[in-house]
Amino acid sequence: MNFKNKPQVIAFLLLVIASNMFKCQTEVALPQLSYDERVIIQGVIEPDSVPIVHFNRTVPYLSTTTDAAKLVIRNADITVTTSGETDQLLLDSTYRPLDCRYDYFYKGGIKAKHNTTYTLTIIDRAKTYTATTTTTLTPVTIDSVSYTPAFKDLYGEHEGVITYFKDIPYEENYYRFEMLRAADVSSRDVTGNNRDLLVPCLQEGDTIMYREIGRSVYSDENLKSQQIKLIIEPALTHQVVVVIFVRIQTLDKSTYEFYEQLDGQKLSQYNPFVEPVFIRDGQFGKAAAGFFGSMIRSEPVRFEMPLDD
């Protein structure tokens, strides 16, 4: 294309671009559409532990309600049954100093057994939710734990705890990392999410034991009976050498599928090029989101996590 007055044309185009960049921006208020509240159930059975079930209501995406005390559904009738035995779960809570809030859940009183089928029944506001799980999972044996000051994944470069173990043969298995460590006022959130200290409710000299659960879950697909290497970024920083106790959780398929979808949602929010993930109907169909599953943990392995120099 031939312009006789090219300098004038270029100047005009630059003026148009600049005016578009600096013109007033209009804020548009998004209307709050009607929302059908849905419950979410997260229940797990572990041999030699009592049943724990989180029973909460969901809220719209733009809702400002994040207080666990307002999300928990109270006065529900929740039971876990097996042949000849019924465990009535009662509402309970534990304080979480890292978040300065309480965690609410329904807790049973009868320890679960291995190789047993359990049925969860929840009755709330004339609605009934039910699902079953069987405690047939096999724990892995951790071969060793090590450390790397830097590794890269989809979330960037950071330090990592490396866990080695062999996949359980002849089974369809799903795994998740778990770590127990001490935390105090010097411990900081590695993501720096909205606050400098992750433990603002602790005083100088206070120490708590913090159980960190890996944000991702893993399938042994294409890794049957092979040696597995998991590299996990710790959630907290540390300023001194920290003693940690590492476990590997073996999960059933229902538990794995739910947390895999949650992990996919987080990744799609972090990376705009990842296709959005939606929570699919699970054991409770369209009546509720969530799962009722089983897990078993490996024996803990002690490891001294060095300083990240």
PDB file of C-alpha atoms in Angstrom:
ATOM      1  CA  MET A   1       0.000   0.000   0.000  1.00  0.00           C
ATOM      2  CA  ASN A   2       1.430   3.388  -1.046  1.00  0.00           C
ATOM      3  CA  PHE A   3       0.841   6.490   1.096  1.00  0.00           C
ATOM      4  CA  LYS A   4       1.862   9.876  -0.313  1.00  0.00           C
ATOM      5  CA  ASN A   5       2.035  11.476   3.153  1.00  0.00           C
ATOM      6  CA  LYS A   6       3.497   8.550   5.152  1.00  0.00           C
ATOM      7  CA  PRO A   7       4.864  10.626   8.106  1.00  0.00           C
ATOM      8  CA  GLN A   8       1.478  12.254   8.652  1.00  0.00           C
ATOM      9  CA  VAL A   9      -0.267   8.863   8.508  1.00  0.00           C
ATOM     10  CA  ILE A  10       2.113   7.344  11.054  1.00  0.00           C
ATOM     11  CA  ALA A  11       1.659  10.311  13.379  1.00  0.00           C
ATOM     12  CA  PHE A  12      -2.108  10.009  13.127  1.00  0.00           C
ATOM     13  CA  LEU A  13      -2.006   6.273  13.927  1.00  0.00           C
ATOM     14  CA  LEU A  14       0.200   6.887  16.953  1.00  0.00           C
ATOM     15  CA  LEU A  15      -2.228   9.544  18.158  1.00  0.00           C
ATOM     16  CA  VAL A  16      -5.151   7.109  17.857  1.00  0.00           C
ATOM     17  CA  ILE A  17      -3.278   4.378  19.747  1.00  0.00           C
ATOM     18  CA  ALA A  18      -2.251   6.782  22.512  1.00  0.00           C
ATOM     19  CA  SER A  19      -5.774   8.115  22.930  1.00  0.00           C
ATOM     20  CA  ASN A  20      -7.119   4.571  23.269  1.00  0.00           C
ATOM     21  CA  MET A  21      -4.493   3.715  25.858  1.00  0.00           C
ATOM     22  CA  PHE A  22      -5.153   6.693  28.084  1.00  0.00           C
ATOM     23  CA  LYS A  23      -8.871   7.218  27.711  1.00  0.00           C
ATOM     24  CA  CYS A  24     -11.096   6.782  30.757  1.00  0.00           C
ATOM     25  CA  GLN A  25     -11.884   3.218  31.734  1.00  0.00           C
ATOM     26  CA  THR A  26     -15.405   2.298  32.730  1.00  0.00           C
ATOM     27  CA  GLU A  27     -16.035  -0.103  35.589  1.00  0.00           C
ATOM     28  CA  VAL A  28     -18.868  -2.491  34.885  1.00  0.00           C
ATOM     29  CA  ALA A  29     -20.788  -3.948  37.833  1.00  0.00           C
ATOM     30  CA  LEU A  30     -21.434  -7.639  37.292  1.00  0.00           C
ATOM     31  CA  PRO A  31     -24.961  -8.614  38.331  1.00  0.00           C
ATOM     32  CA  GLN A  32     -25.289 -11.397  40.914  1.00  0.00           C
ATOM     33  CA  LEU A  33     -27.193 -14.112  39.095  1.00  0.00           C
ATOM     34  CA  SER A  34     -29.455 -16.587  40.844  1.00  0.00           C
ATOM     35  CA  TYR A  35     -27.494 -19.393  42.452  1.00  0.00           C
ATOM     36  CA  ASP A  36     -28.612 -22.864  43.462  1.00  0.00           C
ATOM     37  CA  GLU A  37     -26.714 -23.791  46.595  1.00  0.00           C
ATOM     38  CA  ARG A  38     -25.020 -27.173  46.460  1.00  0.00           C
ATOM     39  CA  VAL A  39     -23.400 -29.111  49.269  1.00  0.00           C
ATOM     40  CA  ILE A  40     -19.875 -30.449  49.154  1.00  0.00           C
ATOM     41  CA  ILE A  41     -18.858 -33.616  51.010  1.00  0.00           C
ATOM     42  CA  GLN A  42     -15.273 -34.643  51.761  1.00  0.00           C
ATOM     43  CA  GLY A  43     -15.133 -37.838  53.769  1.00  0.00           C
ATOM     44  CA  VAL A  44     -12.268 -40.232  54.309  1.00  0.00           C
ATOM     45  CA  ILE A  45     -11.855 -43.573  56.036  1.00  0.00           C
ATOM     46  CA  GLU A  46      -8.395 -44.618  57.226  1.00  0.00           C
ATOM     47  CA  PRO A  47      -7.686 -47.883  59.074  1.00  0.00           C
ATOM     48  CA  ASP A  48      -6.974 -47.364  62.782  1.00  0.00           C
ATOM     49  CA  SER A  49      -8.440 -43.838  62.652  1.00  0.00           C
ATOM     50  CA  VAL A  50     -11.959 -42.525  63.273  1.00  0.00           C
ATOM     51  CA  PRO A  51     -14.035 -41.300  60.295  1.00  0.00           C
ATOM     52  CA  ILE A  52     -13.769 -37.611  59.389  1.00  0.00           C
ATOM     53  CA  VAL A  53     -16.325 -35.898  57.129  1.00  0.00           C
ATOM     54  CA  HIS A  54     -16.344 -32.255  56.028  1.00  0.00           C
ATOM     55  CA  PHE A  55     -19.896 -31.183  55.127  1.00  0.00           C
ATOM     56  CA  ASN A  56     -20.178 -27.647  53.764  1.00  0.00           C
ATOM     57  CA  ARG A  57     -22.312 -25.504  51.511  1.00  0.00           C
ATOM     58  CA  THR A  58     -21.028 -23.911  48.331  1.00  0.00           C
ATOM     59  CA  VAL A  59     -21.263 -20.211  47.508  1.00  0.00           C
ATOM     60  CA  PRO A  60     -21.185 -18.249  44.219  1.00  0.00           C
ATOM     61  CA  TYR A  61     -17.777 -17.496  42.715  1.00  0.00           C
ATOM     62  CA  LEU A  62     -18.036 -13.769  43.491  1.00  0.00           C
ATOM     63  CA  SER A  63     -19.201 -14.331  47.071  1.00  0.00           C
ATOM     64  CA  THR A  64     -17.110 -12.792  49.846  1.00  0.00           C
ATOM     65  CA  THR A  65     -18.026 -15.573  52.292  1.00  0.00           C
ATOM     66  CA  THR A  66     -14.856 -17.477  53.223  1.00  0.00           C
ATOM     67  CA  ASP A  67     -15.377 -18.021  56.961  1.00  0.00           C
ATOM     68  CA  ALA A  68     -15.434 -21.770  57.642  1.00  0.00           C
ATOM     69  CA  ALA A  69     -17.905 -21.202  60.484  1.00  0.00           C
ATOM     70  CA  LYS A  70     -20.418 -19.840  57.950  1.00  0.00           C
ATOM     71  CA  LEU A  71     -19.803 -22.541  55.352  1.00  0.00           C
ATOM     72  CA  VAL A  72     -20.161 -25.624  57.558  1.00  0.00           C
ATOM     73  CA  ILE A  73     -23.621 -27.223  57.575  1.00  0.00           C
ATOM     74  CA  ARG A  74     -24.666 -27.790  61.171  1.00  0.00           C
ATOM     75  CA  ASN A  75     -27.153 -30.204  62.741  1.00  0.00           C
ATOM     76  CA  ALA A  76     -26.805 -32.819  60.003  1.00  0.00           C
ATOM     77  CA  ASP A  77     -27.415 -36.481  60.841  1.00  0.00           C
ATOM     78  CA  ILE A  78     -24.252 -38.270  59.679  1.00  0.00           C
ATOM     79  CA  THR A  79     -23.486 -41.959  60.194  1.00  0.00           C
ATOM     80  CA  VAL A  80     -20.863 -44.396  58.955  1.00  0.00           C
ATOM     81  CA  THR A  81     -21.993 -48.009  59.044  1.00  0.00           C
ATOM     82  CA  THR A  82     -20.539 -51.431  58.434  1.00  0.00           C
ATOM     83  CA  SER A  83     -21.994 -54.851  59.100  1.00  0.00           C
ATOM     84  CA  GLY A  84     -23.495 -54.763  62.594  1.00  0.00           C
ATOM     85  CA  GLU A  85     -21.912 -51.438  63.598  1.00  0.00           C
ATOM     86  CA  THR A  86     -23.020 -47.802  63.273  1.00  0.00           C
ATOM     87  CA  ASP A  87     -20.837 -44.812  64.102  1.00  0.00           C
ATOM     88  CA  GLN A  88     -22.701 -41.539  64.755  1.00  0.00           C
ATOM     89  CA  LEU A  89     -20.543 -38.606  63.688  1.00  0.00           C
ATOM     90  CA  LEU A  90     -20.711 -35.355  65.680  1.00  0.00           C
ATOM     91  CA  LEU A  91     -19.702 -31.828  64.736  1.00  0.00           C
ATOM     92  CA  ASP A  92     -16.210 -30.992  65.988  1.00  0.00           C
ATOM     93  CA  SER A  93     -13.472 -28.456  65.280  1.00  0.00           C
ATOM     94  CA  THR A  94      -9.757 -27.833  65.618  1.00  0.00           C
ATOM     95  CA  TYR A  95      -7.943 -24.509  65.762  1.00  0.00           C
ATOM     96  CA  ARG A  96      -5.508 -23.734  62.938  1.00  0.00           C
ATOM     97  CA  PRO A  97      -2.965 -21.124  64.067  1.00  0.00           C
ATOM     98  CA  LEU A  98      -1.589 -20.787  60.543  1.00  0.00           C
ATOM     99  CA  ASP A  99      -4.926 -19.384  59.382  1.00  0.00           C
ATOM    100  CA  CYS A 100      -6.122 -17.933  62.703  1.00  0.00           C
ATOM    101  CA  ARG A 101      -9.395 -19.836  62.392  1.00  0.00           C
ATOM    102  CA  TYR A 102     -11.162 -23.073  63.243  1.00  0.00           C
ATOM    103  CA  ASP A 103     -11.631 -26.025  60.907  1.00  0.00           C
ATOM    104  CA  TYR A 104     -15.075 -27.657  61.233  1.00  0.00           C
ATOM    105  CA  PHE A 105     -15.861 -31.304  60.504  1.00  0.00           C
ATOM    106  CA  TYR A 106     -17.951 -34.255  61.638  1.00  0.00           C
ATOM    107  CA  LYS A 107     -15.993 -36.835  63.608  1.00  0.00           C
ATOM    108  CA  GLY A 108     -16.777 -40.431  64.485  1.00  0.00           C
ATOM    109  CA  GLY A 109     -15.808 -42.430  67.553  1.00  0.00           C
ATOM    110  CA  ILE A 110     -15.078 -45.916  66.182  1.00  0.00           C
ATOM    111  CA  LYS A 111     -11.733 -46.638  64.516  1.00  0.00           C
ATOM    112  CA  ALA A 112     -11.964 -48.084  61.020  1.00  0.00           C
ATOM    113  CA  LYS A 113     -10.671 -51.543  60.165  1.00  0.00           C
ATOM    114  CA  HIS A 114      -8.736 -52.796  57.166  1.00  0.00           C
ATOM    115  CA  ASN A 115     -10.491 -54.766  54.391  1.00  0.00           C
ATOM    116  CA  THR A 116     -13.923 -53.488  55.426  1.00  0.00           C
ATOM    117  CA  THR A 117     -16.713 -51.792  53.462  1.00  0.00           C
ATOM    118  CA  TYR A 118     -18.220 -48.632  54.980  1.00  0.00           C
ATOM    119  CA  THR A 119     -21.365 -46.715  54.031  1.00  0.00           C
ATOM    120  CA  LEU A 120     -21.717 -42.992  54.635  1.00  0.00           C
ATOM    121  CA  THR A 121     -25.250 -41.636  55.115  1.00  0.00           C
ATOM    122  CA  ILE A 122     -25.970 -37.931  55.515  1.00  0.00           C
ATOM    123  CA  ILE A 123     -29.480 -36.621  56.200  1.00  0.00           C
ATOM    124  CA  ASP A 124     -29.875 -32.861  56.026  1.00  0.00           C
ATOM    125  CA  ARG A 125     -32.994 -30.765  55.414  1.00  0.00           C
ATOM    126  CA  ALA A 126     -35.010 -33.715  54.108  1.00  0.00           C
ATOM    127  CA  LYS A 127     -32.255 -34.737  51.696  1.00  0.00           C
ATOM    128  CA  THR A 128     -30.185 -37.907  51.931  1.00  0.00           C
ATOM    129  CA  TYR A 129     -26.677 -38.420  50.565  1.00  0.00           C
ATOM    130  CA  THR A 130     -25.004 -41.819  50.584  1.00  0.00           C
ATOM    131  CA  ALA A 131     -21.829 -43.475  49.291  1.00  0.00           C
ATOM    132  CA  THR A 132     -19.610 -46.448  50.093  1.00  0.00           C
ATOM    133  CA  THR A 133     -15.885 -47.144  50.253  1.00  0.00           C
ATOM    134  CA  THR A 134     -13.729 -50.161  51.079  1.00  0.00           C
ATOM    135  CA  THR A 135     -10.448 -50.081  53.012  1.00  0.00           C
ATOM    136  CA  THR A 136      -8.411 -52.456  50.837  1.00  0.00           C
ATOM    137  CA  LEU A 137      -5.519 -50.125  50.045  1.00  0.00           C
ATOM    138  CA  THR A 138      -1.889 -51.110  50.575  1.00  0.00           C
ATOM    139  CA  PRO A 139       0.674 -48.673  52.006  1.00  0.00           C
ATOM    140  CA  VAL A 140       3.947 -48.100  50.183  1.00  0.00           C
ATOM    141  CA  THR A 141       7.387 -48.265  51.749  1.00  0.00           C
ATOM    142  CA  ILE A 142       9.475 -45.120  51.344  1.00  0.00           C
ATOM    143  CA  ASP A 143      12.991 -46.038  50.223  1.00  0.00           C
ATOM    144  CA  SER A 144      14.629 -42.668  50.819  1.00  0.00           C
ATOM    145  CA  VAL A 145      14.081 -38.920  51.120  1.00  0.00           C
ATOM    146  CA  SER A 146      16.399 -36.218  49.768  1.00  0.00           C
ATOM    147  CA  TYR A 147      16.416 -32.514  48.950  1.00  0.00           C
ATOM    148  CA  THR A 148      17.081 -30.176  46.035  1.00  0.00           C
ATOM    149  CA  PRO A 149      17.576 -26.407  46.386  1.00  0.00           C
ATOM    150  CA  ALA A 150      15.989 -25.753  42.991  1.00  0.00           C
ATOM    151  CA  PHE A 151      13.687 -27.556  40.570  1.00  0.00           C
ATOM    152  CA  LYS A 152      11.213 -26.278  37.991  1.00  0.00           C
ATOM    153  CA  ASP A 153       7.569 -27.135  37.546  1.00  0.00           C
ATOM    154  CA  LEU A 154       4.493 -25.352  36.186  1.00  0.00           C
ATOM    155  CA  TYR A 155       4.547 -22.956  39.149  1.00  0.00           C
ATOM    156  CA  GLY A 156       8.166 -21.819  38.705  1.00  0.00           C
ATOM    157  CA  GLU A 157      11.510 -22.689  40.297  1.00  0.00           C
ATOM    158  CA  HIS A 158      11.803 -23.532  43.986  1.00  0.00           C
ATOM    159  CA  GLU A 159      13.283 -25.929  46.522  1.00  0.00           C
ATOM    160  CA  GLY A 160      11.908 -29.432  46.770  1.00  0.00           C
ATOM    161  CA  VAL A 161      11.653 -32.494  48.980  1.00  0.00           C
ATOM    162  CA  ILE A 162      12.305 -35.668  46.957  1.00  0.00           C
ATOM    163  CA  THR A 163      10.672 -38.942  47.971  1.00  0.00           C
ATOM    164  CA  TYR A 164      11.539 -42.308  46.414  1.00  0.00           C
ATOM    165  CA  PHE A 165       9.330 -45.388  46.677  1.00  0.00           C
ATOM    166  CA  LYS A 166       8.290 -48.363  44.561  1.00  0.00           C
ATOM    167  CA  ASP A 167       4.797 -48.587  43.119  1.00  0.00           C
ATOM    168  CA  ILE A 168       2.655 -51.356  44.579  1.00  0.00           C
ATOM    169  CA  PRO A 169       2.453 -54.071  41.888  1.00  0.00           C
ATOM    170  CA  TYR A 170      -0.756 -55.493  40.394  1.00  0.00           C
ATOM    171  CA  GLU A 171      -2.876 -52.625  41.750  1.00  0.00           C
ATOM    172  CA  GLU A 172      -4.326 -49.374  40.432  1.00  0.00           C
ATOM    173  CA  ASN A 173      -2.848 -46.838  42.823  1.00  0.00           C
ATOM    174  CA  TYR A 174      -2.985 -43.114  43.502  1.00  0.00           C
ATOM    175  CA  TYR A 175      -0.587 -41.214  45.715  1.00  0.00           C
ATOM    176  CA  ARG A 176      -0.216 -37.949  47.616  1.00  0.00           C
ATOM    177  CA  PHE A 177       2.625 -36.426  49.626  1.00  0.00           C
ATOM    178  CA  GLU A 178       2.402 -35.636  53.343  1.00  0.00           C
ATOM    179  CA  MET A 179       4.928 -33.952  55.599  1.00  0.00           C
ATOM    180  CA  LEU A 180       4.974 -33.117  59.325  1.00  0.00           C
ATOM    181  CA  ARG A 181       7.282 -30.358  60.563  1.00  0.00           C
ATOM    182  CA  ALA A 182       7.613 -27.669  63.193  1.00  0.00           C
ATOM    183  CA  ALA A 183       6.568 -24.081  62.422  1.00  0.00           C
ATOM    184  CA  ASP A 184       6.968 -20.831  64.344  1.00  0.00           C
ATOM    185  CA  VAL A 185       6.696 -17.073  63.774  1.00  0.00           C
ATOM    186  CA  SER A 186       9.713 -17.164  61.448  1.00  0.00           C
ATOM    187  CA  SER A 187       7.951 -19.544  59.040  1.00  0.00           C
ATOM    188  CA  ARG A 188       6.727 -17.811  55.908  1.00  0.00           C
ATOM    189  CA  ASP A 189       4.353 -18.804  53.154  1.00  0.00           C
ATOM    190  CA  VAL A 190       6.465 -19.552  50.077  1.00  0.00           C
ATOM    191  CA  THR A 191       3.803 -17.982  47.833  1.00  0.00           C
ATOM    192  CA  GLY A 192       3.681 -14.739  49.816  1.00  0.00           C
ATOM    193  CA  ASN A 193      -0.099 -14.731  49.613  1.00  0.00           C
ATOM    194  CA  ASN A 194      -1.316 -11.409  51.060  1.00  0.00           C
ATOM    195  CA  ARG A 195       0.762 -11.550  54.231  1.00  0.00           C
ATOM    196  CA  ASP A 196       4.337 -11.600  55.402  1.00  0.00           C
ATOM    197  CA  LEU A 197       3.974 -14.203  58.133  1.00  0.00           C
ATOM    198  CA  LEU A 198       1.976 -17.363  57.688  1.00  0.00           C
ATOM    199  CA  VAL A 199       1.596 -17.798  61.448  1.00  0.00           C
ATOM    200  CA  PRO A 200       0.394 -14.398  62.729  1.00  0.00           C
ATOM    201  CA  CYS A 201      -1.482 -16.008  65.619  1.00  0.00           C
ATOM    202  CA  LEU A 202       1.678 -17.403  67.215  1.00  0.00           C
ATOM    203  CA  GLN A 203       3.782 -15.573  69.765  1.00  0.00           C
ATOM    204  CA  GLU A 204       7.567 -15.377  69.785  1.00  0.00           C
ATOM    205  CA  GLY A 205       8.867 -18.696  71.105  1.00  0.00           C
ATOM    206  CA  ASP A 206       5.705 -20.669  70.239  1.00  0.00           C
ATOM    207  CA  THR A 207       6.105 -23.761  68.076  1.00  0.00           C
ATOM    208  CA  ILE A 208       3.422 -25.887  66.449  1.00  0.00           C
ATOM    209  CA  MET A 209       3.555 -29.107  64.461  1.00  0.00           C
ATOM    210  CA  TYR A 210       2.290 -28.381  60.960  1.00  0.00           C
ATOM    211  CA  ARG A 211       0.963 -31.155  58.714  1.00  0.00           C
ATOM    212  CA  GLU A 212       1.423 -30.255  55.068  1.00  0.00           C
ATOM    213  CA  ILE A 213      -0.575 -32.151  52.437  1.00  0.00           C
ATOM    214  CA  GLY A 214       0.641 -32.032  48.839  1.00  0.00           C
ATOM    215  CA  ARG A 215      -1.510 -29.918  46.533  1.00  0.00           C
ATOM    216  CA  SER A 216      -1.237 -32.485  43.715  1.00  0.00           C
ATOM    217  CA  VAL A 217      -2.209 -36.150  43.458  1.00  0.00           C
ATOM    218  CA  TYR A 218      -0.511 -38.737  41.266  1.00  0.00           C
ATOM    219  CA  SER A 219      -1.574 -41.861  39.399  1.00  0.00           C
ATOM    220  CA  ASP A 220       0.649 -44.896  38.824  1.00  0.00           C
ATOM    221  CA  GLU A 221      -0.592 -45.137  35.229  1.00  0.00           C
ATOM    222  CA  ASN A 222       2.398 -46.086  33.021  1.00  0.00           C
ATOM    223  CA  LEU A 223       4.440 -46.591  36.198  1.00  0.00           C
ATOM    224  CA  LYS A 224       3.211 -50.019  37.272  1.00  0.00           C
ATOM    225  CA  SER A 225       5.667 -51.684  39.677  1.00  0.00           C
ATOM    226  CA  GLN A 226       8.303 -49.039  38.906  1.00  0.00           C
ATOM    227  CA  GLN A 227      10.391 -46.822  41.143  1.00  0.00           C
ATOM    228  CA  ILE A 228       8.576 -43.506  41.668  1.00  0.00           C
ATOM    229  CA  LYS A 229      10.205 -40.159  42.396  1.00  0.00           C
ATOM    230  CA  LEU A 230       8.058 -37.320  43.757  1.00  0.00           C
ATOM    231  CA  ILE A 231       9.469 -33.798  44.077  1.00  0.00           C
ATOM    232  CA  ILE A 232       7.303 -31.537  46.225  1.00  0.00           C
ATOM    233  CA  GLU A 233       7.741 -27.853  47.052  1.00  0.00           C
ATOM    234  CA  PRO A 234       7.341 -27.232  50.816  1.00  0.00           C
ATOM    235  CA  ALA A 235       4.606 -24.738  51.662  1.00  0.00           C
ATOM    236  CA  LEU A 236       6.730 -22.951  54.275  1.00  0.00           C
ATOM    237  CA  THR A 237      10.186 -21.426  54.160  1.00  0.00           C
ATOM    238  CA  HIS A 238      12.709 -22.167  56.900  1.00  0.00           C
ATOM    239  CA  GLN A 239      15.640 -20.226  58.377  1.00  0.00           C
ATOM    240  CA  VAL A 240      17.287 -23.145  60.183  1.00  0.00           C
ATOM    241  CA  VAL A 241      17.693 -26.837  59.438  1.00  0.00           C
ATOM    242  CA  VAL A 242      14.249 -28.395  59.930  1.00  0.00           C
ATOM    243  CA  VAL A 243      13.482 -31.987  60.892  1.00  0.00           C
ATOM    244  CA  ILE A 244      10.584 -33.310  58.809  1.00  0.00           C
ATOM    245  CA  PHE A 245       8.645 -36.571  58.800  1.00  0.00           C
ATOM    246  CA  VAL A 246       7.553 -37.651  55.330  1.00  0.00           C
ATOM    247  CA  ARG A 247       4.717 -40.034  54.456  1.00  0.00           C
ATOM    248  CA  ILE A 248       3.103 -41.122  51.207  1.00  0.00           C
ATOM    249  CA  GLN A 249      -0.676 -41.467  51.182  1.00  0.00           C
ATOM    250  CA  THR A 250      -2.240 -44.184  49.039  1.00  0.00           C
ATOM    251  CA  LEU A 251      -5.697 -43.006  47.914  1.00  0.00           C
ATOM    252  CA  ASP A 252      -8.674 -44.719  46.343  1.00  0.00           C
ATOM    253  CA  LYS A 253      -9.947 -43.649  42.921  1.00  0.00           C
ATOM    254  CA  SER A 254     -12.848 -41.485  44.154  1.00  0.00           C
ATOM    255  CA  THR A 255     -10.568 -39.424  46.381  1.00  0.00           C
ATOM    256  CA  TYR A 256      -7.962 -39.096  43.639  1.00  0.00           C
ATOM    257  CA  GLU A 257     -10.434 -37.942  40.981  1.00  0.00           C
ATOM    258  CA  PHE A 258     -11.865 -35.197  43.193  1.00  0.00           C
ATOM    259  CA  TYR A 259      -8.494 -33.735  44.173  1.00  0.00           C
ATOM    260  CA  GLU A 260      -7.157 -34.066  40.633  1.00  0.00           C
ATOM    261  CA  GLN A 261     -10.006 -31.839  39.443  1.00  0.00           C
ATOM    262  CA  LEU A 262      -9.293 -29.296  42.194  1.00  0.00           C
ATOM    263  CA  ASP A 263      -5.627 -29.264  41.182  1.00  0.00           C
ATOM    264  CA  GLY A 264      -6.655 -28.760  37.554  1.00  0.00           C
ATOM    265  CA  GLN A 265      -8.854 -25.820  38.541  1.00  0.00           C
ATOM    266  CA  LYS A 266      -5.986 -24.152  40.374  1.00  0.00           C
ATOM    267  CA  LEU A 267      -3.634 -24.691  37.448  1.00  0.00           C
ATOM    268  CA  SER A 268      -6.128 -23.241  34.955  1.00  0.00           C
ATOM    269  CA  GLN A 269      -6.477 -20.121  37.133  1.00  0.00           C
ATOM    270  CA  TYR A 270      -2.695 -19.785  37.302  1.00  0.00           C
ATOM    271  CA  ASN A 271      -2.073 -20.458  33.601  1.00  0.00           C
ATOM    272  CA  PRO A 272      -4.498 -18.808  31.118  1.00  0.00           C
ATOM    273  CA  PHE A 273      -3.443 -21.260  28.397  1.00  0.00           C
ATOM    274  CA  VAL A 274      -4.761 -24.260  30.341  1.00  0.00           C
ATOM    275  CA  GLU A 275      -8.333 -25.269  29.570  1.00  0.00           C
ATOM    276  CA  PRO A 276     -10.721 -24.615  32.508  1.00  0.00           C
ATOM    277  CA  VAL A 277     -11.576 -27.628  34.655  1.00  0.00           C
ATOM    278  CA  PHE A 278     -15.035 -28.166  36.136  1.00  0.00           C
ATOM    279  CA  ILE A 279     -15.938 -30.500  38.994  1.00  0.00           C
ATOM    280  CA  ARG A 280     -17.674 -33.529  37.508  1.00  0.00           C
ATOM    281  CA  ASP A 281     -20.472 -35.484  39.148  1.00  0.00           C
ATOM    282  CA  GLY A 282     -19.045 -38.169  41.425  1.00  0.00           C
ATOM    283  CA  GLN A 283     -20.385 -40.653  43.951  1.00  0.00           C
ATOM    284  CA  PHE A 284     -23.265 -38.377  44.947  1.00  0.00           C
ATOM    285  CA  GLY A 285     -24.354 -37.544  41.393  1.00  0.00           C
ATOM    286  CA  LYS A 286     -25.824 -34.083  40.910  1.00  0.00           C
ATOM    287  CA  ALA A 287     -27.021 -33.972  44.524  1.00  0.00           C
ATOM    288  CA  ALA A 288     -23.611 -33.031  45.928  1.00  0.00           C
ATOM    289  CA  ALA A 289     -19.995 -32.500  44.973  1.00  0.00           C
ATOM    290  CA  GLY A 290     -17.173 -34.321  46.704  1.00  0.00           C
ATOM    291  CA  PHE A 291     -16.274 -37.862  47.669  1.00  0.00           C
ATOM    292  CA  PHE A 292     -16.362 -40.528  50.344  1.00  0.00           C
ATOM    293  CA  GLY A 293     -13.153 -42.490  50.017  1.00  0.00           C
ATOM    294  CA  SER A 294     -10.405 -44.337  51.794  1.00  0.00           C
ATOM    295  CA  MET A 295      -6.687 -43.915  52.230  1.00  0.00           C
ATOM    296  CA  ILE A 296      -3.738 -45.485  53.982  1.00  0.00           C
ATOM    297  CA  ARG A 297      -0.389 -43.926  54.841  1.00  0.00           C
ATOM    298  CA  SER A 298       3.159 -45.224  54.740  1.00  0.00           C
ATOM    299  CA  GLU A 299       5.347 -45.303  57.810  1.00  0.00           C
ATOM    300  CA  PRO A 300       7.005 -41.902  58.380  1.00  0.00           C
ATOM    301  CA  VAL A 301      10.607 -41.290  57.352  1.00  0.00           C
ATOM    302  CA  ARG A 302      12.669 -38.731  59.270  1.00  0.00           C
ATOM    303  CA  PHE A 303      14.748 -36.273  57.254  1.00  0.00           C
ATOM    304  CA  GLU A 304      16.685 -33.092  58.027  1.00  0.00           C
ATOM    305  CA  MET A 305      15.773 -30.444  55.463  1.00  0.00           C
ATOM    306  CA  PRO A 306      18.830 -28.207  54.931  1.00  0.00           C
ATOM    307  CA  LEU A 307      18.863 -24.472  54.402  1.00  0.00           C
ATOM    308  CA  ASP A 308      18.201 -23.218  50.891  1.00  0.00           C
ATOM    309  CA  ASP A 309      21.431 -21.358  50.176  1.00  0.00           C
TER     310      ASP A 309
END
